[in-house]
PDB file of C-alpha atoms in Angstrom:
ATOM      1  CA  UNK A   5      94.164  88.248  67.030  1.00 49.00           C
ATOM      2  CA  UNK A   6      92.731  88.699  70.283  1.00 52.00           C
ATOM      3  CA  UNK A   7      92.241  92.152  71.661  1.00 51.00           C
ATOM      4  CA  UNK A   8      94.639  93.400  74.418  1.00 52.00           C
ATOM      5  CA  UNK A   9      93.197  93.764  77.662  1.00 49.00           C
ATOM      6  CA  UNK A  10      95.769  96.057  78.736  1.00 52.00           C
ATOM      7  CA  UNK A  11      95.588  98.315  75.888  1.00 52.00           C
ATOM      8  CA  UNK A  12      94.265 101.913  76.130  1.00 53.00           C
ATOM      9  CA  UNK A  13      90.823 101.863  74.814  1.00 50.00           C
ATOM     10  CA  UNK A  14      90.322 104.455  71.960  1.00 52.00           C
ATOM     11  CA  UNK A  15      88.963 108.115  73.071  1.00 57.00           C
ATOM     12  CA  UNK A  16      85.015 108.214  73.116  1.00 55.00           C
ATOM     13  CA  UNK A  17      83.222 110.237  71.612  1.00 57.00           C
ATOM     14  CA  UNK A  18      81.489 111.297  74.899  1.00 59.00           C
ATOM     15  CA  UNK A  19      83.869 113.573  76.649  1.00 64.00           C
ATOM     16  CA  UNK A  20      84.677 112.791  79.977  1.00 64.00           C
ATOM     17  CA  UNK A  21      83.767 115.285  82.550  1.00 62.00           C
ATOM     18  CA  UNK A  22      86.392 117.005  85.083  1.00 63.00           C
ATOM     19  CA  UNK A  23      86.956 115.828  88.557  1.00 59.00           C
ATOM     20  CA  UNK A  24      84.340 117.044  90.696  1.00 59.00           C
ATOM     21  CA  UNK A  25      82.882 119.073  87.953  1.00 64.00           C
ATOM     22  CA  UNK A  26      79.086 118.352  89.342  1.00 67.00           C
ATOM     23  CA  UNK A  27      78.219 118.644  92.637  1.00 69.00           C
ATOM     24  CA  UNK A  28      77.131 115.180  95.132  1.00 67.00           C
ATOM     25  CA  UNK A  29      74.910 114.046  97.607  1.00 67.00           C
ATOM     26  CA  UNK A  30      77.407 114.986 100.333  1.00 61.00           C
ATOM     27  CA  UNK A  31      78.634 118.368  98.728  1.00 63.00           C
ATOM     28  CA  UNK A  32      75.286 119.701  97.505  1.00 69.00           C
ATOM     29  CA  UNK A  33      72.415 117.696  99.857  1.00 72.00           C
ATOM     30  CA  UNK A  34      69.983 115.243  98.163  1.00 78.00           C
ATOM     31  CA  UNK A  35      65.807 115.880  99.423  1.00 84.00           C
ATOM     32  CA  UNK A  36      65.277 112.946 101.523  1.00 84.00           C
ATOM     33  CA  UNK A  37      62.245 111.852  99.847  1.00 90.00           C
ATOM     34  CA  UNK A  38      63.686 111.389  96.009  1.00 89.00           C
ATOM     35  CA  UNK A  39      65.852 108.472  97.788  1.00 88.00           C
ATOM     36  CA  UNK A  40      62.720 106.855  98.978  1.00 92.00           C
ATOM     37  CA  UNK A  41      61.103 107.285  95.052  1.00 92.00           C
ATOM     38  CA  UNK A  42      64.381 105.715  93.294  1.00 91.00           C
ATOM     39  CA  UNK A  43      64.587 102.568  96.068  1.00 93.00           C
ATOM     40  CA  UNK A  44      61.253 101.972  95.157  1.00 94.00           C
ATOM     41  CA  UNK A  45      61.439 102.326  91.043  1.00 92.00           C
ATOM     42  CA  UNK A  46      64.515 100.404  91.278  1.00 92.00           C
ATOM     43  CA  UNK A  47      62.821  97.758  93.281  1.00 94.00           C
ATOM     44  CA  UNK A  48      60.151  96.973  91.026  1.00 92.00           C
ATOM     45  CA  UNK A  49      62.311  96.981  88.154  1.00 91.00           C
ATOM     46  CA  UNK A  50      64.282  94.314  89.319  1.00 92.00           C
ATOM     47  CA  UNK A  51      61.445  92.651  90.383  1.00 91.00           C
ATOM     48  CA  UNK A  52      60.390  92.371  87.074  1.00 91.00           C
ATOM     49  CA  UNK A  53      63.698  91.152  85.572  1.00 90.00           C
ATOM     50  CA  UNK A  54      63.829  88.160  88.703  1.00 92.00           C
ATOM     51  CA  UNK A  55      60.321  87.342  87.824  1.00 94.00           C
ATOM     52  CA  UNK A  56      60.944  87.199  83.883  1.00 91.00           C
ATOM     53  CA  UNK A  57      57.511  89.550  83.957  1.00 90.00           C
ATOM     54  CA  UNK A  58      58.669  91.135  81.403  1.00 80.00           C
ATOM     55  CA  UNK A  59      61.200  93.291  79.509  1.00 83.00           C
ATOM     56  CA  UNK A  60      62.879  96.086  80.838  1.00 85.00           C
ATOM     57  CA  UNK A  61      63.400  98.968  78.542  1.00 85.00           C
ATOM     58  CA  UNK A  62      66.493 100.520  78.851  1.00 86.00           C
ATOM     59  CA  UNK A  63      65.650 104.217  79.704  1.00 88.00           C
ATOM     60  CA  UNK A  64      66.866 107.357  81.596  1.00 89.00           C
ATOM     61  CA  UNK A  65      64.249 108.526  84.021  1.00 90.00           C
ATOM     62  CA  UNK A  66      63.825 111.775  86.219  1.00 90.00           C
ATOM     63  CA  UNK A  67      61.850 112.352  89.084  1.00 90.00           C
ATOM     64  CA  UNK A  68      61.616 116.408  90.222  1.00 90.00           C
ATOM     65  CA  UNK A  69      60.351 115.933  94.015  1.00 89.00           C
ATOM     66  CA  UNK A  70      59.377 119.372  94.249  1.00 87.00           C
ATOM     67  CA  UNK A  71      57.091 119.915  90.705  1.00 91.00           C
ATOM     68  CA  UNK A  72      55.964 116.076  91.085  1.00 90.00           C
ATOM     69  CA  UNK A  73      56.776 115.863  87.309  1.00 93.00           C
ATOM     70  CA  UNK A  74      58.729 112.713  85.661  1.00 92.00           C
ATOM     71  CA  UNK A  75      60.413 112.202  82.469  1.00 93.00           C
ATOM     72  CA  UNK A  76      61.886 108.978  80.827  1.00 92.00           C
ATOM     73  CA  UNK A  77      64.371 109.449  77.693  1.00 91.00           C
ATOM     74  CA  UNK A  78      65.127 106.513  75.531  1.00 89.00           C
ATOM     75  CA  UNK A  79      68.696 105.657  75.842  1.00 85.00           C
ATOM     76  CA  UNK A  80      70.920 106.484  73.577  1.00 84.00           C
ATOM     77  CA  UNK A  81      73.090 103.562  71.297  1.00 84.00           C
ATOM     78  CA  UNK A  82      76.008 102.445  73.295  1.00 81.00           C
ATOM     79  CA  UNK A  83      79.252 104.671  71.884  1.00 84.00           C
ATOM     80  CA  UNK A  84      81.514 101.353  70.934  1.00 85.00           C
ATOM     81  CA  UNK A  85      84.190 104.307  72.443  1.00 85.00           C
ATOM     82  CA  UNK A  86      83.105 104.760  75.617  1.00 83.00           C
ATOM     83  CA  UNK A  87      85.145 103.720  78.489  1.00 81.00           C
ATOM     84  CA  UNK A  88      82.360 102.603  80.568  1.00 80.00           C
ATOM     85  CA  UNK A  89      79.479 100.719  78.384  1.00 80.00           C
ATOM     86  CA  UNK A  90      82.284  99.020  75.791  1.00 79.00           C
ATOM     87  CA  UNK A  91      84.854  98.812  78.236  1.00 79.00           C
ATOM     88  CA  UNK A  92      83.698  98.168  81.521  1.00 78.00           C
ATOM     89  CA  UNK A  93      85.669 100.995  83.029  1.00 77.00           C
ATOM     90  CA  UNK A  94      84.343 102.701  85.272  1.00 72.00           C
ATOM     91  CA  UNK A  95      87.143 105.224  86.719  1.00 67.00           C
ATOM     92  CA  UNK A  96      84.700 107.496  88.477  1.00 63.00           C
ATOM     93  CA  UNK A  97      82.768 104.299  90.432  1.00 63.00           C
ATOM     94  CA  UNK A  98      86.325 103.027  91.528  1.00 60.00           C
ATOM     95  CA  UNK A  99      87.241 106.483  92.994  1.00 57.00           C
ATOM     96  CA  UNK A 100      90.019 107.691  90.629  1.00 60.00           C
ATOM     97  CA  UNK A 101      89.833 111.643  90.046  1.00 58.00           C
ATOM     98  CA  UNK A 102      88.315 112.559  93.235  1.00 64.00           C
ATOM     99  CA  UNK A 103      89.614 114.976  95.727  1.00 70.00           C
ATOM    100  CA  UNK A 104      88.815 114.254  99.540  1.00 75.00           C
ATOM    101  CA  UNK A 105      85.517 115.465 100.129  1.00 75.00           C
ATOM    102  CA  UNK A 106      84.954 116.911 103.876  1.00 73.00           C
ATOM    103  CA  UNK A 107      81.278 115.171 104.333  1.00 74.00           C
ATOM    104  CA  UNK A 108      78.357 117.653 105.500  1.00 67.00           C
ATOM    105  CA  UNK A 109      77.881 117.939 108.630  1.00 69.00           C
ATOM    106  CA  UNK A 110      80.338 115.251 110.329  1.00 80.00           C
ATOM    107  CA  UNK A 111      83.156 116.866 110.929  1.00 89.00           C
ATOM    108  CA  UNK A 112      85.169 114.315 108.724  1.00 92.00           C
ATOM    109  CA  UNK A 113      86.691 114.255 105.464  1.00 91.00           C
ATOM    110  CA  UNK A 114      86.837 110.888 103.120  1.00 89.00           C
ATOM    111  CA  UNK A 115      89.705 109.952 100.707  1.00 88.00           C
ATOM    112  CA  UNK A 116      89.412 107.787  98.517  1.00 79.00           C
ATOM    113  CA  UNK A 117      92.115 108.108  95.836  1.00 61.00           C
ATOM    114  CA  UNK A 118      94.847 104.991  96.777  1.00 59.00           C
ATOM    115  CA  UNK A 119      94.129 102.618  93.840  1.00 66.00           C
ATOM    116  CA  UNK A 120      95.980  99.436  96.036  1.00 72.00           C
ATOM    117  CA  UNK A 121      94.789  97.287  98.348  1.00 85.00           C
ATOM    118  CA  UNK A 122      95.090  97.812 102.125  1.00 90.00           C
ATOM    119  CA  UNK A 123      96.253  95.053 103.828  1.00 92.00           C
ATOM    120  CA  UNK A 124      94.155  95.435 107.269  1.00 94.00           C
ATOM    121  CA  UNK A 125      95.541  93.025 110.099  1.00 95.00           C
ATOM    122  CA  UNK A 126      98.898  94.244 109.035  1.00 95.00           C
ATOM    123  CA  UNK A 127      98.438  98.022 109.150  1.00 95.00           C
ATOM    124  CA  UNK A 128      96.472  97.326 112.679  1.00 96.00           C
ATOM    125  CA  UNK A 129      99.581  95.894 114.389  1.00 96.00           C
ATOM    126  CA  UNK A 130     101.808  98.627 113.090  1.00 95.00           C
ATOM    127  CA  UNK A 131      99.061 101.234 114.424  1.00 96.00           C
ATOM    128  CA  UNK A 132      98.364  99.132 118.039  1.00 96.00           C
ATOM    129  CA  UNK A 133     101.334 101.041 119.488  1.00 96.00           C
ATOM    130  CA  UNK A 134     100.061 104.185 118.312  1.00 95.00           C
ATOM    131  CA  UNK A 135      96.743 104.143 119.246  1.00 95.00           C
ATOM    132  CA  UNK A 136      93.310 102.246 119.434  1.00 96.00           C
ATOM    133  CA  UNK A 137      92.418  99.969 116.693  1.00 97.00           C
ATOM    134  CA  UNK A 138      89.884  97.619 116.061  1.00 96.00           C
ATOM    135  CA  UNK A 139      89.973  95.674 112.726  1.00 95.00           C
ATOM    136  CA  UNK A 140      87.268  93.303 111.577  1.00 93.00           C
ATOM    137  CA  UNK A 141      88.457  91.928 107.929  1.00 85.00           C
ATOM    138  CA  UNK A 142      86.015  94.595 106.145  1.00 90.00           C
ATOM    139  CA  UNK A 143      87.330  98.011 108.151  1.00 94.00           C
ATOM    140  CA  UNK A 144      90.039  98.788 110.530  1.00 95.00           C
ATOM    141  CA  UNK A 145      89.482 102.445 112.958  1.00 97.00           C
ATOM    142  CA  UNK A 146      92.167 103.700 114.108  1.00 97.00           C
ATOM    143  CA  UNK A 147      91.780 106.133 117.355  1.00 97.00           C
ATOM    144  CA  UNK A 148      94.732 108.546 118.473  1.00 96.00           C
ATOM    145  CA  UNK A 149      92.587 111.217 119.774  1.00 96.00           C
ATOM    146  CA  UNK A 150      91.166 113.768 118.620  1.00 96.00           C
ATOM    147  CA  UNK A 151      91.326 111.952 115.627  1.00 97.00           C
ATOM    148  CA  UNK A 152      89.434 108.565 114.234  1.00 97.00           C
ATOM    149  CA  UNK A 153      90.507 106.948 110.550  1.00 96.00           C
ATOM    150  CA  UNK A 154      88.350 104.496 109.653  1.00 95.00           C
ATOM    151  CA  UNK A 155      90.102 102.636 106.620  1.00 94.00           C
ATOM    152  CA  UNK A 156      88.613  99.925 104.002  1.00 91.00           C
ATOM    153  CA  UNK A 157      90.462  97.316 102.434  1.00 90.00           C
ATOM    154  CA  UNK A 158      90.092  98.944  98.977  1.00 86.00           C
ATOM    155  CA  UNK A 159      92.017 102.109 100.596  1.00 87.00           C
ATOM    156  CA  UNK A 160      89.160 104.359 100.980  1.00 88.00           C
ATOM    157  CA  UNK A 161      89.236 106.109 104.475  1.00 92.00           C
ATOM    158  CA  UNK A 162      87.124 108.478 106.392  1.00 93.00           C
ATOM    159  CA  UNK A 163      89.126 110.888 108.447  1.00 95.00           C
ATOM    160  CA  UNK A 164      86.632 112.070 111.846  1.00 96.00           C
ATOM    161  CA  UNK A 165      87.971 114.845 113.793  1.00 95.00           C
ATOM    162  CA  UNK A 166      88.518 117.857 110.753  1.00 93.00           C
ATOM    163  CA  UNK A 167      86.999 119.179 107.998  1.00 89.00           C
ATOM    164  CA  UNK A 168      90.377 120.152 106.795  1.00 91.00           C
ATOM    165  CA  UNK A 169      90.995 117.798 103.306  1.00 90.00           C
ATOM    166  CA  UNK A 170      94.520 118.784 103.704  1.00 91.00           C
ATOM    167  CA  UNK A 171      95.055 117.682 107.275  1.00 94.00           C
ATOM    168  CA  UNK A 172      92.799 114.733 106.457  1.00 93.00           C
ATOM    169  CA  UNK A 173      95.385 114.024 103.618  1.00 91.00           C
ATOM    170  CA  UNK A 174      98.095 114.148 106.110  1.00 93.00           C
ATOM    171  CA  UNK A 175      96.960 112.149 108.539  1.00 95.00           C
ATOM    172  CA  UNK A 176      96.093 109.174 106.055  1.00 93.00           C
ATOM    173  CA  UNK A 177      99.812 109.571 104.888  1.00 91.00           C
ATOM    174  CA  UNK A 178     101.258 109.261 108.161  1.00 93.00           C
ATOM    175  CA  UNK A 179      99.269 106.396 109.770  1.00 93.00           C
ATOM    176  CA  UNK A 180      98.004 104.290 106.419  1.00 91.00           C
ATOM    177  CA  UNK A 181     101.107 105.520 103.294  1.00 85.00           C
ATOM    178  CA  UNK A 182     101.339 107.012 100.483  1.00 72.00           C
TER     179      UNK A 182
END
């Protein structure tokens, strides 16, 4: 028979790490430069696969900025377990399991937990009498001083005007639901 889609995929054997267990770019910084290094590797790499110049091996590679060393690690066989290379579920990528993060240095917090569509011409006329909007099919911001929600059609918002995840978490429930 053929598999169910909707079935729970069986537990890998690579354990899945906790929500926000590692630090990111926005929590922890990122040295400018090492974004320039993997735009570049990236680059050529997929210059080689466009240009069938040859085979791409499928590898893990490090780059430490600061020591100017660089590793590559063979990858290792695909775990027929594993939600993401079997599967094709990527929970993390999608945003599930993430608390609001309050983003360095902006004085803004984004959520991005709501796993539904936003429908965006519809939440802009129930904001209009509430505020500012502007809504162009890919992002609707909302202004009702001193705050500005800037919303995407996935659900994903970026709350300007706190740092507060709590208030930010408010203020998405009030204007854009729960």
């Amino acid at each position: 028979p053929a598999p169910n889609p909707l079935a729970k995929p069986p537990a890998s054997s690579t354990p899945e790490p906790p929500s926000g267990a590692q630090p990111t770019c926005e929590t922890a910084g990122v040295v400018n430069t090492i974004t320039a290094i993997v735009a570049a590797w990236q680059t050529s790499l997929a210059y080689r696969i466009l240009t069938g110049a040859g085979e791409v091996e499928p590898r893990i590679s490090t780059f430490d900025v600061w020591t100017g060393q660089t590793r590559q690690i063979a990858m290792p066989p695909r775990d027929p377990n594993c939600p993401a290379c079997a599967h094709r579920s990527c929970r993390h990528l999608s945003g599930e399991g993430r608390p609001p993060i309050s983003l360095c240095g902006r004085n803004a917090v984004q959520i991005h937990d709501r796993h539904r569509p936003v429908d965006l011409p519809a939440l802009a006329q129930s904001l209009a009498p509430l505020g500012q909007v502007k809504e162009n099919g890919f992002a609707l911001r909302f202004i009702n001083p001193p705050y500005e929600l800037t919303v995407f059609p996935d659900g994903r918002a970026i709350i300007k005007g706190t740092t507060d995840p709590a208030l930010a978490r408010s203020l998405y429930s009030r204007y854009i639901g729960n």
